[in-house]
Amino acid sequence: MRCLGSLGLCCLLACPAPAVDDVDDGAPDAASQVTAPPGTATAMVDHFHDSLRIKNAVIAGDLAEVPPAAQRLAEQLVPERFPAAWRDHLGPTMRMAATAGAARELPEAAAAAAGLASACGDCHAAIGRGPEFPAPGVPPVGESHDTRAHMARHQWAADRMWEALVSRSEPAWSAGATALVNAPLNSEDLTRDVELPQEALDLGVRVHDLAARATHVTDWPARTAIYGEFLASCAGCHTGGC
């Protein structure tokens, strides 16, 4: 089994399927019975890296970095390269990649990035195989007024929630949402060394409102929408001077 070093992601098709609540293990569909052709695992690793680049570019507020990764991803998702039983599941992923690449505003790119992760998760659930991430673990901790530590916790939460969408992991989603709820940022801390507009400060409050919603929502479409709003809030804060 080949793994991606510190990322801890095993090649998509070499790992057992993550647990998915709404999959009937007693009656697998045809897609889950297909043997992947040679080279598919390597291609999936490339898809993984490009989807990560899209997510991280949105978080950083760097819209210019989204189209190259989205274009590579869309170009690689050629249906003819995949078993026929899988092809119907590729459409949403291709559409989300195209939407991300064409986005003209960060909120649009954020929604597409979340939709892309969720489309990947839907496909993985349908074909009965997908990435296996390490257990969520413990988020970073720091002093109550340490803004840098809070930001590291936000990034940790963003990564866990993204992994949850991609792999349909309940523990990863819960860990990410809980980490956000427990990492509120005071406006006094954010403005200690820099002056920020009120809009940026309001986004910090919004992130934690979204986290509170995320801890109670149980269906993946609603979680996807919340995650898109979370990414957009991160991007707005970072481009606003945070």
C-alpha positions as a LaTeX table, in Angstrom:
\begin{tabular}{lrrr}
\hline
Residue & $x$ (\AA) & $y$ (\AA) & $z$ (\AA) \\
\hline
Met1 & 0.00 & 0.00 & 0.00 \\
Arg2 & 1.49 & 3.33 & $-1.05$ \\
Cys3 & 0.93 & 6.34 & 1.20 \\
Leu4 & 1.50 & 10.07 & 0.84 \\
Gly5 & 4.04 & 10.60 & 3.59 \\
Ser6 & 3.08 & 13.23 & 6.15 \\
Leu7 & $-0.29$ & 13.77 & 4.54 \\
Gly8 & $-1.21$ & 10.31 & 5.69 \\
Leu9 & $-3.41$ & 9.72 & 2.67 \\
Cys10 & $-3.24$ & 6.27 & 1.16 \\
Cys11 & $-3.70$ & 5.99 & $-2.57$ \\
Leu12 & $-7.39$ & 6.15 & $-3.25$ \\
Leu13 & $-7.92$ & 2.75 & $-4.76$ \\
Ala14 & $-5.49$ & 0.83 & $-2.57$ \\
Cys15 & $-7.37$ & 1.51 & 0.65 \\
Pro16 & $-10.58$ & 0.13 & 2.11 \\
Ala17 & $-13.67$ & 2.27 & 1.75 \\
Pro18 & $-14.41$ & 4.70 & 4.59 \\
Ala19 & $-17.55$ & 4.04 & 6.56 \\
Val20 & $-20.58$ & 5.67 & 4.94 \\
Asp21 & $-23.86$ & 5.61 & 6.82 \\
Asp22 & $-26.17$ & 5.41 & 3.81 \\
Val23 & $-24.35$ & 2.67 & 1.89 \\
Asp24 & $-25.98$ & $-0.75$ & 1.93 \\
Asp25 & $-23.02$ & $-3.07$ & 2.46 \\
Gly26 & $-25.23$ & $-6.09$ & 1.85 \\
Ala27 & $-26.05$ & $-5.05$ & $-1.71$ \\
Pro28 & $-23.06$ & $-3.31$ & $-3.33$ \\
Asp29 & $-23.76$ & $-1.77$ & $-6.72$ \\
Ala30 & $-21.85$ & $-2.55$ & $-9.90$ \\
Ala31 & $-19.49$ & 0.40 & $-9.46$ \\
Ser32 & $-18.06$ & $-1.03$ & $-6.25$ \\
Gln33 & $-17.31$ & $-4.37$ & $-7.92$ \\
Val34 & $-15.11$ & $-2.96$ & $-10.69$ \\
Thr35 & $-11.34$ & $-3.45$ & $-10.65$ \\
Ala36 & $-9.53$ & $-0.17$ & $-11.20$ \\
Pro37 & $-7.35$ & $-0.07$ & $-14.32$ \\
Pro38 & $-3.57$ & 0.40 & $-13.94$ \\
Gly39 & $-2.54$ & 3.96 & $-13.16$ \\
Thr40 & $-5.85$ & 4.95 & $-11.58$ \\
Ala41 & $-4.41$ & 5.18 & $-8.07$ \\
Thr42 & $-1.66$ & 7.55 & $-9.20$ \\
Ala43 & $-4.21$ & 9.71 & $-11.01$ \\
Met44 & $-6.34$ & 9.87 & $-7.86$ \\
Val45 & $-3.36$ & 11.14 & $-5.87$ \\
Asp46 & $-2.93$ & 13.92 & $-8.44$ \\
His47 & $-6.63$ & 14.78 & $-8.12$ \\
Phe48 & $-6.22$ & 14.90 & $-4.36$ \\
His49 & $-3.34$ & 17.37 & $-4.55$ \\
Asp50 & $-5.17$ & 19.65 & $-6.98$ \\
Ser51 & $-8.30$ & 19.69 & $-4.84$ \\
Leu52 & $-6.10$ & 20.59 & $-1.86$ \\
Arg53 & $-4.55$ & 23.44 & $-3.82$ \\
Ile54 & $-8.01$ & 24.79 & $-4.62$ \\
Lys55 & $-9.10$ & 24.66 & $-0.98$ \\
Asn56 & $-5.91$ & 26.24 & 0.34 \\
Ala57 & $-5.93$ & 28.98 & $-2.31$ \\
Val58 & $-9.48$ & 29.91 & $-1.32$ \\
Ile59 & $-8.58$ & 30.00 & 2.38 \\
Ala60 & $-5.63$ & 32.27 & 1.59 \\
Gly61 & $-7.86$ & 34.52 & $-0.50$ \\
Asp62 & $-5.71$ & 33.86 & $-3.58$ \\
Leu63 & $-8.29$ & 33.52 & $-6.34$ \\
Ala64 & $-5.60$ & 33.49 & $-9.07$ \\
Glu65 & $-4.28$ & 30.15 & $-7.81$ \\
Val66 & $-7.62$ & 28.38 & $-8.21$ \\
Pro67 & $-7.98$ & 28.13 & $-12.04$ \\
Pro68 & $-4.70$ & 26.27 & $-12.76$ \\
Ala69 & $-5.46$ & 23.52 & $-10.25$ \\
Ala70 & $-9.11$ & 23.35 & $-11.31$ \\
Gln71 & $-8.14$ & 23.09 & $-14.97$ \\
Arg72 & $-5.67$ & 20.27 & $-14.31$ \\
Leu73 & $-8.29$ & 18.43 & $-12.31$ \\
Ala74 & $-10.97$ & 18.83 & $-14.97$ \\
Glu75 & $-8.59$ & 17.75 & $-17.74$ \\
Gln76 & $-7.63$ & 14.59 & $-15.85$ \\
Leu77 & $-11.22$ & 13.53 & $-15.18$ \\
Val78 & $-11.74$ & 12.14 & $-18.66$ \\
Pro79 & $-14.61$ & 9.62 & $-18.37$ \\
Glu80 & $-13.03$ & 7.23 & $-20.87$ \\
Arg81 & $-10.10$ & 6.72 & $-18.50$ \\
Phe82 & $-12.37$ & 5.19 & $-15.89$ \\
Pro83 & $-14.48$ & 2.02 & $-15.78$ \\
Ala84 & $-17.90$ & 2.48 & $-17.37$ \\
Ala85 & $-19.68$ & 1.76 & $-14.08$ \\
Trp86 & $-17.93$ & 4.75 & $-12.48$ \\
Arg87 & $-18.52$ & 7.37 & $-15.15$ \\
Asp88 & $-21.91$ & 8.59 & $-13.98$ \\
His89 & $-20.30$ & 9.58 & $-10.69$ \\
Leu90 & $-17.64$ & 11.74 & $-12.34$ \\
Gly91 & $-20.02$ & 14.38 & $-13.70$ \\
Pro92 & $-20.58$ & 16.36 & $-10.47$ \\
Thr93 & $-16.85$ & 16.39 & $-9.73$ \\
Met94 & $-16.07$ & 17.69 & $-13.22$ \\
Arg95 & $-18.77$ & 20.37 & $-12.92$ \\
Met96 & $-17.49$ & 21.56 & $-9.55$ \\
Ala97 & $-13.92$ & 21.74 & $-10.85$ \\
Ala98 & $-15.11$ & 23.79 & $-13.83$ \\
Thr99 & $-17.14$ & 26.08 & $-11.57$ \\
Ala100 & $-14.16$ & 26.65 & $-9.29$ \\
Gly101 & $-11.93$ & 27.46 & $-12.25$ \\
Ala102 & $-14.43$ & 29.94 & $-13.68$ \\
Ala103 & $-15.17$ & 31.69 & $-10.37$ \\
Arg104 & $-14.73$ & 35.46 & $-10.46$ \\
Glu105 & $-15.28$ & 36.05 & $-6.75$ \\
Leu106 & $-13.94$ & 34.26 & $-3.69$ \\
Pro107 & $-17.38$ & 33.29 & $-2.28$ \\
Glu108 & $-18.17$ & 31.55 & $-5.57$ \\
Ala109 & $-14.82$ & 29.75 & $-5.51$ \\
Ala110 & $-15.38$ & 28.79 & $-1.86$ \\
Ala111 & $-18.76$ & 27.23 & $-2.61$ \\
Ala112 & $-17.25$ & 25.35 & $-5.55$ \\
Ala113 & $-14.32$ & 24.10 & $-3.46$ \\
Ala114 & $-16.74$ & 22.73 & $-0.87$ \\
Gly115 & $-18.91$ & 21.25 & $-3.60$ \\
Leu116 & $-15.85$ & 19.63 & $-5.16$ \\
Ala117 & $-14.91$ & 17.93 & $-1.89$ \\
Ser118 & $-18.49$ & 16.74 & $-1.44$ \\
Ala119 & $-18.71$ & 15.47 & $-5.03$ \\
Cys120 & $-15.54$ & 13.48 & $-4.43$ \\
Gly121 & $-17.12$ & 12.05 & $-1.29$ \\
Asp122 & $-20.29$ & 11.10 & $-3.16$ \\
Cys123 & $-18.22$ & 9.32 & $-5.80$ \\
His124 & $-16.12$ & 7.48 & $-3.21$ \\
Ala125 & $-19.25$ & 6.34 & $-1.41$ \\
Ala126 & $-20.86$ & 5.18 & $-4.64$ \\
Ile127 & $-17.88$ & 3.14 & $-5.85$ \\
Gly128 & $-17.18$ & 1.75 & $-2.39$ \\
Arg129 & $-13.59$ & 2.92 & $-2.10$ \\
Gly130 & $-11.75$ & 6.10 & $-1.27$ \\
Pro131 & $-9.05$ & 7.78 & 0.80 \\
Glu132 & $-8.32$ & 6.67 & 4.33 \\
Phe133 & $-7.17$ & 9.55 & 6.51 \\
Pro134 & $-5.57$ & 9.22 & 9.95 \\
Ala135 & $-7.81$ & 9.62 & 12.99 \\
Pro136 & $-8.51$ & 13.33 & 13.62 \\
Gly137 & $-6.32$ & 13.55 & 16.70 \\
Val138 & $-6.14$ & 16.67 & 18.87 \\
Pro139 & $-6.22$ & 20.23 & 17.48 \\
Pro140 & $-3.43$ & 22.72 & 18.26 \\
Val141 & $-3.67$ & 24.51 & 21.59 \\
Gly142 & $-2.30$ & 27.83 & 22.75 \\
Glu143 & $-2.74$ & 30.69 & 25.14 \\
Ser144 & $-6.21$ & 32.21 & 25.22 \\
His145 & $-4.99$ & 35.45 & 23.60 \\
Asp146 & $-2.57$ & 33.86 & 21.12 \\
Thr147 & $-4.01$ & 34.80 & 17.71 \\
Arg148 & $-1.49$ & 32.69 & 15.81 \\
Ala149 & $-2.49$ & 29.59 & 17.80 \\
His150 & $-6.16$ & 30.32 & 17.10 \\
Met151 & $-5.43$ & 30.57 & 13.37 \\
Ala152 & $-3.57$ & 27.25 & 13.47 \\
Arg153 & $-6.63$ & 25.74 & 15.12 \\
His154 & $-8.86$ & 27.18 & 12.38 \\
Gln155 & $-6.62$ & 25.65 & 9.71 \\
Trp156 & $-6.67$ & 22.31 & 11.51 \\
Ala157 & $-10.47$ & 22.45 & 11.62 \\
Ala158 & $-10.69$ & 23.37 & 7.94 \\
Asp159 & $-8.52$ & 20.38 & 7.04 \\
Arg160 & $-10.51$ & 17.92 & 9.15 \\
Met161 & $-13.86$ & 19.10 & 7.78 \\
Trp162 & $-12.52$ & 18.86 & 4.23 \\
Glu163 & $-11.32$ & 15.32 & 4.90 \\
Ala164 & $-14.77$ & 14.53 & 6.27 \\
Leu165 & $-16.48$ & 15.68 & 3.08 \\
Val166 & $-14.06$ & 13.73 & 0.88 \\
Ser167 & $-14.23$ & 10.51 & 2.90 \\
Arg168 & $-17.67$ & 10.85 & 4.55 \\
Ser169 & $-16.06$ & 10.63 & 7.99 \\
Glu170 & $-18.32$ & 11.50 & 10.90 \\
Pro171 & $-15.41$ & 11.66 & 13.41 \\
Ala172 & $-13.45$ & 14.06 & 11.19 \\
Trp173 & $-16.45$ & 16.36 & 10.74 \\
Ser174 & $-17.21$ & 16.38 & 14.45 \\
Ala175 & $-13.58$ & 17.05 & 15.35 \\
Gly176 & $-13.28$ & 19.96 & 12.94 \\
Ala177 & $-16.56$ & 21.60 & 13.93 \\
Thr178 & $-15.84$ & 21.21 & 17.64 \\
Ala179 & $-12.37$ & 22.71 & 17.23 \\
Leu180 & $-13.91$ & 25.79 & 15.62 \\
Val181 & $-16.53$ & 26.18 & 18.32 \\
Asn182 & $-13.80$ & 26.05 & 20.95 \\
Ala183 & $-11.55$ & 28.59 & 19.22 \\
Pro184 & $-13.33$ & 31.96 & 19.42 \\
Leu185 & $-11.31$ & 35.04 & 18.48 \\
Asn186 & $-11.76$ & 38.26 & 20.41 \\
Ser187 & $-11.67$ & 41.46 & 18.38 \\
Glu188 & $-9.21$ & 42.88 & 20.92 \\
Asp189 & $-6.76$ & 40.10 & 20.12 \\
Leu190 & $-7.13$ & 40.49 & 16.36 \\
Thr191 & $-6.51$ & 44.25 & 16.51 \\
Arg192 & $-3.69$ & 44.20 & 19.03 \\
Asp193 & $-0.99$ & 44.69 & 16.37 \\
Val194 & $-2.99$ & 45.83 & 13.35 \\
Glu195 & $-6.06$ & 47.92 & 12.58 \\
Leu196 & $-8.78$ & 45.90 & 10.86 \\
Pro197 & $-12.05$ & 46.99 & 9.26 \\
Gln198 & $-15.24$ & 46.03 & 11.04 \\
Glu199 & $-16.15$ & 43.74 & 8.14 \\
Ala200 & $-13.13$ & 41.56 & 8.88 \\
Leu201 & $-13.96$ & 41.42 & 12.57 \\
Asp202 & $-17.55$ & 40.46 & 11.77 \\
Leu203 & $-16.28$ & 37.54 & 9.68 \\
Gly204 & $-14.48$ & 36.18 & 12.73 \\
Val205 & $-17.79$ & 36.09 & 14.57 \\
Arg206 & $-19.45$ & 34.48 & 11.57 \\
Val207 & $-16.93$ & 31.63 & 11.52 \\
His208 & $-17.93$ & 30.61 & 15.01 \\
Asp209 & $-21.63$ & 30.94 & 14.25 \\
Leu210 & $-21.06$ & 28.55 & 11.34 \\
Ala211 & $-19.17$ & 26.19 & 13.62 \\
Ala212 & $-22.10$ & 26.06 & 16.02 \\
Arg213 & $-24.38$ & 25.12 & 13.12 \\
Ala214 & $-21.87$ & 22.55 & 11.89 \\
Thr215 & $-21.95$ & 20.65 & 15.17 \\
His216 & $-25.70$ & 20.03 & 14.81 \\
Val217 & $-26.14$ & 19.40 & 11.08 \\
Thr218 & $-26.05$ & 15.74 & 10.07 \\
Asp219 & $-26.70$ & 15.60 & 6.31 \\
Trp220 & $-23.83$ & 16.05 & 3.89 \\
Pro221 & $-25.44$ & 18.61 & 1.53 \\
Ala222 & $-26.06$ & 20.96 & 4.47 \\
Arg223 & $-22.55$ & 20.34 & 5.75 \\
Thr224 & $-21.20$ & 21.16 & 2.30 \\
Ala225 & $-23.04$ & 24.49 & 2.29 \\
Ile226 & $-21.71$ & 25.36 & 5.75 \\
Tyr227 & $-18.18$ & 24.47 & 4.73 \\
Gly228 & $-18.43$ & 26.68 & 1.66 \\
Glu229 & $-19.52$ & 29.59 & 3.86 \\
Phe230 & $-16.67$ & 28.83 & 6.25 \\
Leu231 & $-14.10$ & 28.92 & 3.44 \\
Ala232 & $-15.57$ & 32.18 & 2.14 \\
Ser233 & $-15.37$ & 33.70 & 5.63 \\
Cys234 & $-11.73$ & 32.65 & 5.96 \\
Ala235 & $-10.94$ & 34.17 & 2.57 \\
Gly236 & $-12.78$ & 37.38 & 3.39 \\
Cys237 & $-10.94$ & 37.80 & 6.66 \\
His238 & $-7.53$ & 37.09 & 5.14 \\
Thr239 & $-8.04$ & 39.49 & 2.25 \\
Gly240 & $-9.37$ & 42.03 & 4.75 \\
Gly241 & $-6.09$ & 42.13 & 6.65 \\
Cys242 & $-6.35$ & 39.32 & 9.21 \\
\hline
\end{tabular}
